[in-house]
Tab-separated table of C-alpha atoms in Angstrom:
chain	number	residue	atom	x	y	z
Z	195	ARG	CA	117.257	52.227	54.458
Z	196	SER	CA	116.176	48.841	53.416
Z	197	ARG	CA	112.925	49.517	55.227
Z	198	THR	CA	112.436	52.817	53.393
Z	199	ARG	CA	113.031	50.975	50.085
Z	200	LEU	CA	110.294	48.440	50.930
Z	201	ILE	CA	107.720	50.971	52.157
Z	202	ARG	CA	108.278	53.628	49.422
Z	203	PRO	CA	106.943	51.690	46.503
Z	204	CYS	CA	103.647	51.220	48.306
Z	205	ASN	CA	103.236	55.017	48.295
Z	206	ASP	CA	103.717	55.033	44.474
Z	207	PRO	CA	100.292	54.906	42.804
Z	208	THR	CA	101.724	53.273	39.686
Z	209	VAL	CA	103.236	50.462	41.688
Z	210	ARG	CA	100.060	50.065	43.832
Z	211	VAL	CA	97.859	49.600	40.704
Z	212	ASP	CA	100.206	47.180	39.123
Z	213	CYS	CA	100.108	45.173	42.402
Z	214	ILE	CA	96.457	45.222	42.443
Z	215	HIS	CA	96.204	44.061	38.782
Z	216	ARG	CA	98.562	41.182	39.545
Z	217	ALA	CA	96.534	40.158	42.661
Z	218	ILE	CA	93.161	40.237	40.940
Z	219	PRO	CA	93.545	37.199	38.798
Z	220	ARG	CA	93.978	35.101	41.945
Z	221	ILE	CA	90.485	35.977	43.087
Z	222	VAL	CA	88.664	35.805	39.674
Z	223	PRO	CA	86.864	32.546	39.328
Z	224	PRO	CA	87.796	30.589	36.229
Z	225	TRP	CA	84.209	30.648	34.873
Z	226	LEU	CA	84.130	34.375	34.864
Z	227	SER	CA	87.287	34.530	32.729
Z	228	ASP	CA	85.635	31.975	30.425
Z	229	LEU	CA	82.583	34.113	30.103
Z	230	ALA	CA	84.705	37.136	29.142
Z	231	GLY	CA	86.403	34.964	26.559
Z	232	ALA	CA	83.084	33.755	25.184
Z	233	TRP	CA	82.009	37.453	24.818
Z	234	ILE	CA	84.999	38.072	22.713
Z	235	PHE	CA	84.893	34.887	20.653
Z	236	TYR	CA	81.213	34.711	19.948
Z	237	THR	CA	80.435	38.431	19.474
Z	238	VAL	CA	81.852	41.492	17.932
Z	239	LEU	CA	80.969	43.594	21.017
Z	240	PRO	CA	83.599	45.537	22.823
Z	241	ALA	CA	85.844	43.396	25.182
Z	242	TRP	CA	85.354	43.613	28.952
Z	243	PRO	CA	88.023	45.737	30.677
Z	244	TRP	CA	88.173	43.116	33.321
Z	245	PRO	CA	88.803	40.135	33.935
Z	246	GLN	CA	91.456	38.787	31.741
Z	247	PRO	CA	89.746	36.420	29.198
Z	248	SER	CA	90.290	32.747	29.054
Z	249	PHE	CA	89.261	30.742	25.934
Z	250	GLN	CA	89.834	27.022	26.890
Z	251	ARG	CA	86.192	26.336	28.088
Z	252	ILE	CA	84.184	29.182	26.290
Z	253	ALA	CA	81.898	26.744	24.454
Z	254	ARG	CA	79.700	26.230	27.668
Z	255	PHE	CA	78.761	29.903	27.621
Z	256	ALA	CA	77.915	30.036	23.904
Z	257	PRO	CA	74.085	29.687	24.726
Z	258	TRP	CA	74.313	32.801	26.931
Z	259	MET	CA	75.844	34.656	24.079
Z	260	GLY	CA	73.059	33.497	22.024
Z	261	LEU	CA	70.575	34.952	24.418
Z	262	LEU	CA	72.427	38.234	24.380
Z	263	ILE	CA	72.326	38.414	20.532
Z	264	GLY	CA	68.761	37.392	20.477
Z	265	ALA	CA	67.740	39.991	22.916
Z	266	LEU	CA	69.500	42.672	20.960
Z	267	GLN	CA	67.829	41.493	17.753
Z	268	GLY	CA	64.482	41.537	19.700
Z	269	LEU	CA	65.229	45.094	20.946
Z	270	LEU	CA	65.822	46.256	17.373
Z	271	TRP	CA	62.557	44.667	16.341
Z	272	SER	CA	60.603	46.349	19.148
Z	273	CYS	CA	62.216	49.727	18.257
Z	274	LEU	CA	61.409	49.526	14.554
Z	275	SER	CA	57.960	48.369	15.262
Z	276	GLY	CA	57.424	51.208	17.594
Z	277	LEU	CA	58.375	53.526	14.587
Z	278	GLY	CA	55.694	51.951	12.499
Z	279	TRP	CA	57.784	49.512	10.513
Z	280	PRO	CA	55.805	46.493	9.362
Z	281	PRO	CA	57.167	42.932	10.077
Z	282	ALA	CA	58.249	42.554	6.432
Z	283	ALA	CA	60.695	45.489	7.029
Z	284	CYS	CA	61.745	44.490	10.508
Z	285	ALA	CA	62.600	40.808	9.659
Z	286	PRO	CA	65.602	41.460	7.258
Z	287	CYS	CA	67.069	44.116	9.637
Z	288	VAL	CA	67.141	41.832	12.651
Z	289	VAL	CA	68.593	38.931	10.607
Z	290	ALA	CA	71.300	41.123	9.356
Z	291	LEU	CA	72.006	42.382	12.841
Z	292	GLY	CA	72.348	38.791	14.079
Z	293	ILE	CA	74.888	37.983	11.374
Z	294	GLN	CA	76.840	41.224	12.180
Z	295	LEU	CA	76.905	40.631	15.918
Z	296	SER	CA	78.352	37.124	15.452
Z	297	GLY	CA	80.944	38.404	12.891
Z	298	GLY	CA	79.340	36.044	10.297
Z	299	LEU	CA	81.439	33.161	11.956
Z	300	HIS	CA	78.663	30.682	11.834
Z	301	HIS	CA	77.294	31.498	8.410
Z	302	ASP	CA	80.849	31.079	7.034
Z	303	GLY	CA	80.655	27.557	8.479
Z	304	LEU	CA	77.271	26.925	6.942
Z	305	ILE	CA	78.537	27.868	3.487
Z	306	ASP	CA	81.682	25.764	3.802
Z	307	THR	CA	79.698	22.780	5.006
Z	308	ALA	CA	77.240	23.084	2.118
Z	309	ASP	CA	80.152	23.076	-0.287
Z	310	GLY	CA	81.475	20.026	1.325
Z	311	LEU	CA	78.256	18.146	1.061
Z	312	GLY	CA	77.947	19.161	-2.561
Z	313	ALA	CA	81.318	17.436	-3.241
Z	314	PRO	CA	82.070	13.647	-3.508
Z	315	VAL	CA	82.501	11.868	-0.221
Z	316	GLU	CA	86.263	11.457	-0.541
Z	317	ARG	CA	86.644	15.235	-1.130
Z	318	ARG	CA	84.300	16.675	1.422
Z	319	LEU	CA	86.797	17.860	3.904
Z	320	GLU	CA	88.924	19.251	1.181
Z	321	ALA	CA	85.927	21.188	-0.339
Z	322	MET	CA	85.048	22.500	3.166
Z	323	GLU	CA	88.521	23.779	3.677
Z	324	ASP	CA	88.727	25.472	0.291
Z	325	SER	CA	88.379	29.259	0.723
Z	326	ARG	CA	86.493	29.683	-2.510
Z	327	VAL	CA	82.699	29.766	-2.204
Z	328	GLY	CA	80.778	27.298	-4.339
Z	329	ALA	CA	77.243	27.272	-5.637
Z	330	SER	CA	76.056	24.927	-2.802
Z	331	GLY	CA	77.300	27.281	-0.305
Z	332	VAL	CA	75.595	30.443	-1.789
Z	333	LEU	CA	72.359	28.497	-2.248
Z	334	ALA	CA	72.298	27.302	1.400
Z	335	PHE	CA	73.006	30.841	2.710
Z	336	VAL	CA	70.214	32.457	0.611
Z	337	MET	CA	67.728	29.742	1.455
Z	338	VAL	CA	68.387	29.979	5.290
Z	339	VAL	CA	68.165	33.700	5.330
Z	340	LEU	CA	64.919	33.703	3.297
Z	341	LEU	CA	63.300	31.106	5.589
Z	342	GLN	CA	64.477	33.058	8.708
Z	343	VAL	CA	62.851	36.112	7.335
Z	344	ALA	CA	59.561	34.318	6.466
Z	345	ALA	CA	59.381	32.791	9.943
Z	346	LEU	CA	59.861	36.276	11.565
Z	347	ILE	CA	57.215	37.798	9.514
Z	348	GLN	CA	54.789	35.134	10.499
Z	349	LEU	CA	55.704	35.471	14.112
Z	350	GLY	CA	54.971	39.181	14.070
Z	351	PRO	CA	54.722	40.475	17.661
Z	352	GLN	CA	56.173	37.244	19.119
Z	353	ALA	CA	59.293	37.657	17.022
Z	354	PRO	CA	61.430	39.102	19.830
Z	355	MET	CA	60.748	36.001	22.014
Z	356	GLY	CA	61.378	33.766	19.006
Z	357	LEU	CA	64.787	35.388	18.318
Z	358	CYS	CA	65.953	34.819	21.819
Z	359	LEU	CA	64.817	31.197	22.011
Z	360	ALA	CA	66.261	30.413	18.436
Z	361	ALA	CA	69.640	32.045	19.183
Z	362	PHE	CA	69.889	30.256	22.552
Z	363	TRP	CA	69.145	26.759	21.277
Z	364	ALA	CA	71.194	27.296	18.157
Z	365	ARG	CA	74.324	27.535	20.363
Z	366	VAL	CA	73.408	24.383	22.239
Z	367	SER	CA	73.500	22.272	19.010
Z	368	PRO	CA	77.375	22.540	18.644
Z	369	LEU	CA	77.689	21.478	22.251
Z	370	TRP	CA	75.763	18.386	21.511
Z	371	ALA	CA	77.932	17.750	18.381
Z	372	MET	CA	81.111	18.138	20.466
Z	373	VAL	CA	80.072	15.445	22.931
Z	374	ARG	CA	78.460	12.946	20.514
Z	375	PHE	CA	80.868	12.955	17.551
Z	376	ASP	CA	84.621	12.837	16.752
Z	377	TYR	CA	86.410	15.998	15.529
Z	378	LEU	CA	87.337	15.190	11.868
Z	379	ARG	CA	90.413	17.429	11.453
Z	380	VAL	CA	93.630	16.659	13.106
Z	381	ASP	CA	94.776	20.240	13.149
Z	382	GLY	CA	91.453	22.005	13.020
Z	383	THR	CA	91.300	25.407	14.699
Z	384	ALA	CA	88.002	24.486	16.663
Z	385	ALA	CA	89.459	21.290	18.113
Z	386	PHE	CA	90.221	23.059	21.375
Z	387	HIS	CA	86.427	23.278	22.108
Z	388	ARG	CA	86.189	19.485	22.280
Z	389	ASP	CA	89.582	18.947	23.908
Z	390	ASN	CA	88.666	21.249	26.857
Z	391	ALA	CA	85.050	19.973	27.144
Z	392	ARG	CA	83.592	18.625	30.427
Z	393	PRO	CA	80.100	17.585	29.215
Z	394	LEU	CA	78.379	17.368	32.543
Z	395	TRP	CA	79.757	20.647	34.013
Z	396	ASP	CA	79.421	22.403	30.670
Z	397	ALA	CA	75.667	21.738	30.692
Z	398	LEU	CA	75.130	23.803	33.823
Z	399	PRO	CA	75.006	27.211	32.172
Z	400	THR	CA	72.442	25.941	29.648
Z	401	LEU	CA	70.343	24.193	32.399
Z	402	LEU	CA	70.434	27.429	34.480
Z	403	ALA	CA	69.193	29.448	31.485
Z	404	VAL	CA	66.444	26.975	30.751
Z	405	ALA	CA	65.292	27.175	34.426
Z	406	LEU	CA	65.116	30.911	34.212
Z	407	LEU	CA	63.296	30.967	30.860
Z	408	ALA	CA	60.783	28.419	32.161
Z	409	ALA	CA	59.335	31.195	34.329
Z	410	LEU	CA	58.757	33.427	31.259
Z	411	VAL	CA	57.932	31.034	28.341
Z	412	ALA	CA	55.397	28.155	27.910
Z	413	PRO	CA	56.937	24.619	27.741
Z	414	LEU	CA	56.272	23.963	24.093
Z	415	PRO	CA	58.015	26.994	22.509
Z	416	LEU	CA	60.848	26.768	25.257
Z	417	LEU	CA	61.822	23.157	24.527
Z	418	LEU	CA	61.090	22.929	20.843
Z	419	GLY	CA	64.520	24.402	20.024
Z	420	GLY	CA	66.184	21.882	22.213
Z	421	VAL	CA	64.734	18.936	20.167
Z	422	VAL	CA	65.873	20.721	17.050
Z	423	ALA	CA	69.350	21.313	18.332
Z	424	ILE	CA	69.770	17.569	19.036
Z	425	LEU	CA	68.367	16.393	15.708
Z	426	VAL	CA	70.361	18.805	13.522
Z	427	ALA	CA	73.705	17.965	15.304
Z	428	GLN	CA	72.916	14.229	14.987
Z	429	GLY	CA	71.743	14.401	11.383
Z	430	LEU	CA	74.757	16.360	10.074
Z	431	GLY	CA	77.205	14.423	12.231
Z	432	ARG	CA	75.973	11.100	10.791
Z	433	ARG	CA	76.146	12.626	7.264
Z	434	LEU	CA	79.774	13.714	7.646
Z	435	GLY	CA	80.950	10.933	9.922
Z	436	GLY	CA	81.778	13.544	12.557
Z	437	HIS	CA	82.138	17.252	12.828
Z	438	THR	CA	84.535	20.095	12.147
Z	439	GLY	CA	84.527	23.803	13.155
Z	440	ASP	CA	82.520	24.533	9.937
Z	441	SER	CA	79.953	21.964	10.711
Z	442	TYR	CA	79.589	23.514	14.180
Z	443	GLY	CA	78.671	26.695	12.577
Z	444	ALA	CA	76.335	24.854	10.197
Z	445	VAL	CA	74.407	23.167	12.900
Z	446	LEU	CA	74.010	26.488	14.747
Z	447	VAL	CA	72.558	28.364	11.756
Z	448	LEU	CA	70.334	25.465	10.765
Z	449	THR	CA	68.997	25.031	14.280
Z	450	GLU	CA	68.286	28.800	14.550
Z	451	MET	CA	66.343	28.770	11.221
Z	452	ILE	CA	64.434	25.572	11.938
Z	453	THR	CA	63.540	26.759	15.517
Z	454	LEU	CA	62.132	29.948	14.115
Z	455	LEU	CA	60.106	28.049	11.527
Z	456	GLY	CA	58.865	25.664	14.146
Z	457	LEU	CA	57.697	28.543	16.489
Z	458	ALA	CA	56.051	30.296	13.532
Z	459	LEU	CA	54.118	27.073	12.881
Z	460	PHE	CA	53.100	26.256	16.359
Z	461	LEU	CA	52.495	29.652	17.923
Z	462	PRO	CA	49.181	31.406	17.101
Z	463	ALA	CA	49.513	34.147	14.563
Z	464	ASN	CA	48.656	37.624	15.717
C-alpha cells in the first residue's frame, strides 16, 4: 500500500505539473530570471510565462531593454513611412511610443530632477521627492521632447537606427552613475540597483551588445552614445553630489536626447 501511495501521485497530471514547476527553477540560470525581471521592470510589455522573474540584478539588462524599445520605435517609423507619412509626422509618434513602452518611468525622473535643480541646494532632495510638478520639470520635459522630435526629423530614413542606438546607450548612463557615485537617499526605492551591482560582470551584456552592433553600425555613430552616456552621468552626479532613482531616469532621458541630436549632426542628411 505504501508503494501504491508513492506511485499513484505520479500518474496524477496535476501533481506531475506541480513537480515540474518546482524542479524548473533549479535549472534556470540566474541571468535568465534577471532578464525576465528587467522585461517587467523596464517595459510595460506582457510578462513572460516562464521563468520566475528576479529583480536583484536587473540593471545590467537595461541596455537590452533599450534596444528592444528602440527597435519597436524604429518598426513604427518604418511602417508609418511606408504609408507615406513624412518625418515630421512620424517623429512625435515614435517619441510617444517610447514613453509609453517604458511606462513614463524615466521621464518622471527627469521632471523631478529638474524641479530639484531649480530649488536651493539645501532643498534639492526635498523638491525632487515632492509629488507636485513644478515649472522647471514641465519645461525640461517639453524641451527634451521637442529636441528629440527635431533630431528624428533631421535623421529621416536613418531614424530607426538612431532610435536603437539612443535607447541602448541611454540605459548605459544610469549604470555608470551607479558605479561612480553614491546613492543620496537612505531609503530610496532605487537603492537596490546599486546594492546588488557587480560592475565588471554587469558590463558583460552591454559589451556583448556593442560587439554585435559593431557588425552593423559604423564606429562613430555606434560609440557616440557611449561618450554621451558617461558625460551626462558624470555631469549630473557632480551637480547633485551623487545620484537618486530620479536622477537615474534623468540621465537616461538626457542621454537619449543628446545622442539623437549628435547623430543628426554627424550623419549625412538624406
